[in-house]
Amino acid sequence: MKFPTPSRTLTTALLAAVIAVPALAAMTKLDNTKSTIAIVFKQMNVPVDAKFKKFTAAIDYDAAKPETSKASVEIELASFDLGDPEYNKEVLKKEWFNTAQFPKASFVSSSMKQSAAGKLDVHGKLTIKGKTADVSFPMTVKKEGNSQIFDGSLPIKRLTFNIGEGEWKDTGMVADEVTIKFHVVTQ
């Protein structure tokens, strides 16, 4: 008995599927219930903690070849929460995040290099309020069950991104130094 030869189109489609499966398997899914992005800054020399309630992250992490890993994060700036509705409204204004014109901030990695076991040096571009800057920061990676956990902190200067314009450029009231802290859990 002779079986029909598969068509070239079917063979190409199967080959494409076989090639694509490993690439899809490497991508991880964000666990929003366990992940956080927060910031710490000083107002009148007193530390203030705040968080972003809505963000997405796409991480393609390969523990065997961390230098091939990639990450991107997008934050909805209107989800910023200082714990007070009046303050939350204030930071949406033009002087601060200007969410009407710039609703999102983003980070896109350009490289990741292993620095020690479970630690990576991450480099990339951070964009806030239409301003993009090269940034780098250390990040830890650990596996727990089926999850990967990425932790780190990124110090920035808010004035680099025009956060706090006009009278708010004065760093006597709100310090220029801001630390973005993240705890990203993927499945």
mmCIF file of C-alpha atoms in Angstrom:
data_model
loop_
_atom_site.group_PDB
_atom_site.id
_atom_site.type_symbol
_atom_site.label_atom_id
_atom_site.label_comp_id
_atom_site.label_asym_id
_atom_site.label_seq_id
_atom_site.Cartn_x
_atom_site.Cartn_y
_atom_site.Cartn_z
ATOM 1 C CA MET A 1 0.000 0.000 0.000
ATOM 2 C CA LYS A 2 1.348 3.405 -0.923
ATOM 3 C CA PHE A 3 0.543 6.459 1.211
ATOM 4 C CA PRO A 4 0.055 9.830 -0.429
ATOM 5 C CA THR A 5 2.967 12.264 -0.124
ATOM 6 C CA PRO A 6 2.134 15.258 2.066
ATOM 7 C CA SER A 7 1.851 18.497 0.233
ATOM 8 C CA ARG A 8 4.662 20.999 0.388
ATOM 9 C CA THR A 9 2.331 23.467 2.181
ATOM 10 C CA LEU A 10 1.504 20.961 4.920
ATOM 11 C CA THR A 11 5.181 20.077 5.361
ATOM 12 C CA THR A 12 6.086 23.764 5.634
ATOM 13 C CA ALA A 13 3.300 24.363 8.173
ATOM 14 C CA LEU A 14 4.402 21.415 10.316
ATOM 15 C CA LEU A 15 8.024 22.532 10.165
ATOM 16 C CA ALA A 16 7.021 26.053 11.225
ATOM 17 C CA ALA A 17 4.992 24.644 14.124
ATOM 18 C CA VAL A 18 7.890 22.480 15.308
ATOM 19 C CA ILE A 19 10.244 25.465 15.211
ATOM 20 C CA ALA A 20 7.762 27.776 16.962
ATOM 21 C CA VAL A 21 6.927 25.470 19.887
ATOM 22 C CA PRO A 22 10.270 25.883 21.712
ATOM 23 C CA ALA A 23 10.069 29.670 21.282
ATOM 24 C CA LEU A 24 6.563 29.735 22.756
ATOM 25 C CA ALA A 25 7.554 27.448 25.599
ATOM 26 C CA ALA A 26 10.255 29.910 26.702
ATOM 27 C CA MET A 27 7.814 32.803 27.122
ATOM 28 C CA THR A 28 6.361 33.134 30.599
ATOM 29 C CA LYS A 29 3.004 34.377 31.815
ATOM 30 C CA LEU A 30 2.816 37.137 34.410
ATOM 31 C CA ASP A 31 1.127 36.226 37.698
ATOM 32 C CA ASN A 32 -0.592 39.551 38.436
ATOM 33 C CA THR A 33 -1.785 38.467 41.883
ATOM 34 C CA LYS A 34 1.780 37.927 43.134
ATOM 35 C CA SER A 35 3.687 40.585 41.152
ATOM 36 C CA THR A 36 4.300 44.166 42.284
ATOM 37 C CA ILE A 37 5.949 47.319 40.991
ATOM 38 C CA ALA A 38 6.458 49.998 43.611
ATOM 39 C CA ILE A 39 8.501 53.137 44.097
ATOM 40 C CA VAL A 40 10.146 54.741 47.081
ATOM 41 C CA PHE A 41 10.971 58.452 47.212
ATOM 42 C CA LYS A 42 11.447 61.091 49.892
ATOM 43 C CA GLN A 43 9.069 63.964 50.481
ATOM 44 C CA MET A 44 10.412 66.494 52.985
ATOM 45 C CA ASN A 45 13.087 63.883 53.753
ATOM 46 C CA VAL A 46 10.474 61.287 54.793
ATOM 47 C CA PRO A 47 10.374 58.017 52.779
ATOM 48 C CA VAL A 48 7.125 57.488 50.853
ATOM 49 C CA ASP A 49 6.067 54.155 49.348
ATOM 50 C CA ALA A 50 3.662 53.937 46.423
ATOM 51 C CA LYS A 51 2.734 51.284 43.885
ATOM 52 C CA PHE A 52 1.406 50.795 40.391
ATOM 53 C CA LYS A 53 -1.724 48.649 40.305
ATOM 54 C CA LYS A 54 -1.704 47.852 36.567
ATOM 55 C CA PHE A 55 1.233 46.656 34.485
ATOM 56 C CA THR A 56 2.199 43.933 32.048
ATOM 57 C CA ALA A 57 5.478 42.104 31.661
ATOM 58 C CA ALA A 58 6.756 39.788 28.943
ATOM 59 C CA ILE A 59 9.822 37.811 29.968
ATOM 60 C CA ASP A 60 11.642 35.312 27.816
ATOM 61 C CA TYR A 61 14.169 33.877 30.290
ATOM 62 C CA ASP A 62 16.581 31.031 29.607
ATOM 63 C CA ALA A 63 18.519 30.001 32.735
ATOM 64 C CA ALA A 64 20.978 28.000 30.609
ATOM 65 C CA LYS A 65 21.690 31.001 28.355
ATOM 66 C CA PRO A 66 20.733 34.161 30.277
ATOM 67 C CA GLU A 67 22.435 36.347 27.647
ATOM 68 C CA THR A 68 19.651 35.387 25.203
ATOM 69 C CA SER A 69 16.918 36.426 27.640
ATOM 70 C CA LYS A 70 14.657 39.408 27.024
ATOM 71 C CA ALA A 71 12.146 41.372 29.042
ATOM 72 C CA SER A 72 9.704 44.189 28.525
ATOM 73 C CA VAL A 73 7.418 45.900 31.007
ATOM 74 C CA GLU A 74 4.615 48.381 30.436
ATOM 75 C CA ILE A 75 3.083 50.322 33.329
ATOM 76 C CA GLU A 76 -0.239 52.159 33.288
ATOM 77 C CA LEU A 77 0.723 55.398 35.028
ATOM 78 C CA ALA A 78 -2.888 56.232 35.974
ATOM 79 C CA SER A 79 -2.793 53.167 38.248
ATOM 80 C CA PHE A 80 -0.264 54.892 40.537
ATOM 81 C CA ASP A 81 -1.425 54.659 44.142
ATOM 82 C CA LEU A 82 -0.061 56.802 46.946
ATOM 83 C CA GLY A 83 -2.820 55.608 49.275
ATOM 84 C CA ASP A 84 -4.848 58.834 49.079
ATOM 85 C CA PRO A 85 -7.349 59.681 46.293
ATOM 86 C CA GLU A 86 -6.402 63.405 46.268
ATOM 87 C CA TYR A 87 -2.681 62.684 45.935
ATOM 88 C CA ASN A 88 -3.443 60.077 43.270
ATOM 89 C CA LYS A 89 -5.293 62.717 41.200
ATOM 90 C CA GLU A 90 -2.451 65.208 41.646
ATOM 91 C CA VAL A 91 0.255 62.924 40.223
ATOM 92 C CA LEU A 92 -1.758 62.402 37.018
ATOM 93 C CA LYS A 93 -1.429 66.111 36.164
ATOM 94 C CA LYS A 94 0.951 67.628 33.603
ATOM 95 C CA GLU A 95 3.541 68.587 36.233
ATOM 96 C CA TRP A 96 3.968 64.973 37.329
ATOM 97 C CA PHE A 97 3.128 62.005 35.048
ATOM 98 C CA ASN A 98 0.961 63.887 32.516
ATOM 99 C CA THR A 99 -1.090 60.737 31.929
ATOM 100 C CA ALA A 100 -3.352 62.516 29.413
ATOM 101 C CA GLN A 101 -0.385 62.725 27.016
ATOM 102 C CA PHE A 102 1.779 59.847 28.327
ATOM 103 C CA PRO A 103 -0.468 57.106 29.727
ATOM 104 C CA LYS A 104 2.261 54.461 29.956
ATOM 105 C CA ALA A 105 5.861 54.008 31.021
ATOM 106 C CA SER A 106 7.946 51.170 29.618
ATOM 107 C CA PHE A 107 11.166 49.244 30.012
ATOM 108 C CA VAL A 108 12.733 47.106 27.273
ATOM 109 C CA SER A 109 15.878 45.120 27.991
ATOM 110 C CA SER A 110 18.826 45.259 25.619
ATOM 111 C CA SER A 111 20.991 42.695 27.442
ATOM 112 C CA MET A 112 21.120 40.404 30.452
ATOM 113 C CA LYS A 113 24.329 38.903 31.769
ATOM 114 C CA GLN A 114 24.811 36.505 34.627
ATOM 115 C CA SER A 115 26.918 38.108 37.361
ATOM 116 C CA ALA A 116 26.654 35.322 39.965
ATOM 117 C CA ALA A 117 24.441 32.324 40.634
ATOM 118 C CA GLY A 118 20.853 33.557 40.491
ATOM 119 C CA LYS A 119 21.905 37.132 39.719
ATOM 120 C CA LEU A 120 21.782 39.063 36.475
ATOM 121 C CA ASP A 121 22.991 42.461 35.333
ATOM 122 C CA VAL A 122 20.206 43.921 33.208
ATOM 123 C CA HIS A 123 20.589 46.778 30.727
ATOM 124 C CA GLY A 124 17.864 48.460 28.735
ATOM 125 C CA LYS A 125 15.812 51.533 27.967
ATOM 126 C CA LEU A 126 13.356 53.107 30.385
ATOM 127 C CA THR A 127 10.760 55.483 28.953
ATOM 128 C CA ILE A 128 8.653 57.723 31.170
ATOM 129 C CA LYS A 129 6.728 60.795 30.076
ATOM 130 C CA GLY A 130 8.184 60.659 26.565
ATOM 131 C CA LYS A 131 11.804 60.643 27.789
ATOM 132 C CA THR A 132 13.991 57.568 27.249
ATOM 133 C CA ALA A 133 17.174 56.795 29.178
ATOM 134 C CA ASP A 134 19.627 53.910 29.243
ATOM 135 C CA VAL A 135 19.463 52.149 32.597
ATOM 136 C CA SER A 136 21.098 49.164 34.253
ATOM 137 C CA PHE A 137 20.365 47.321 37.471
ATOM 138 C CA PRO A 138 21.004 44.014 39.241
ATOM 139 C CA MET A 139 18.221 41.449 39.356
ATOM 140 C CA THR A 140 17.851 38.159 41.197
ATOM 141 C CA VAL A 141 16.128 35.161 39.655
ATOM 142 C CA LYS A 142 14.868 32.117 41.482
ATOM 143 C CA LYS A 143 12.627 29.202 40.682
ATOM 144 C CA GLU A 144 9.830 28.151 43.038
ATOM 145 C CA GLY A 145 7.790 25.220 41.776
ATOM 146 C CA ASN A 146 6.516 26.186 38.318
ATOM 147 C CA SER A 147 7.169 29.881 38.916
ATOM 148 C CA GLN A 148 10.139 32.108 38.160
ATOM 149 C CA ILE A 149 10.609 35.074 40.488
ATOM 150 C CA PHE A 150 12.458 38.191 39.349
ATOM 151 C CA ASP A 151 13.371 40.777 42.013
ATOM 152 C CA GLY A 152 15.270 43.998 41.700
ATOM 153 C CA SER A 153 15.417 47.712 42.190
ATOM 154 C CA LEU A 154 16.289 50.480 39.797
ATOM 155 C CA PRO A 155 17.365 53.893 41.109
ATOM 156 C CA ILE A 156 16.479 56.812 38.843
ATOM 157 C CA LYS A 157 16.396 60.599 38.972
ATOM 158 C CA ARG A 158 12.833 61.836 38.492
ATOM 159 C CA LEU A 159 13.952 65.082 36.840
ATOM 160 C CA THR A 160 15.628 63.078 34.032
ATOM 161 C CA PHE A 161 12.072 62.175 32.985
ATOM 162 C CA ASN A 162 10.506 65.610 33.743
ATOM 163 C CA ILE A 163 8.559 64.180 36.668
ATOM 164 C CA GLY A 164 7.888 67.226 38.776
ATOM 165 C CA GLU A 165 7.848 70.276 36.524
ATOM 166 C CA GLY A 166 7.508 73.955 37.387
ATOM 167 C CA GLU A 167 7.757 74.605 41.106
ATOM 168 C CA TRP A 168 8.168 70.839 41.665
ATOM 169 C CA LYS A 169 11.639 70.864 40.072
ATOM 170 C CA ASP A 170 12.869 72.065 43.451
ATOM 171 C CA THR A 171 14.179 68.936 45.139
ATOM 172 C CA GLY A 172 13.837 70.445 48.620
ATOM 173 C CA MET A 173 10.225 69.232 48.857
ATOM 174 C CA VAL A 174 10.399 66.008 46.787
ATOM 175 C CA ALA A 175 13.836 64.430 46.333
ATOM 176 C CA ASP A 176 15.182 63.765 42.851
ATOM 177 C CA GLU A 177 16.154 60.198 43.774
ATOM 178 C CA VAL A 178 13.469 57.563 43.236
ATOM 179 C CA THR A 179 13.854 53.806 43.516
ATOM 180 C CA ILE A 180 11.653 51.551 41.409
ATOM 181 C CA LYS A 181 11.269 48.163 43.109
ATOM 182 C CA PHE A 182 9.825 45.153 41.380
ATOM 183 C CA HIS A 183 8.814 41.630 42.292
ATOM 184 C CA VAL A 184 7.661 39.850 39.141
ATOM 185 C CA VAL A 185 6.338 36.312 39.343
ATOM 186 C CA THR A 186 5.804 34.320 36.163
ATOM 187 C CA GLN A 187 4.374 30.890 35.486
#
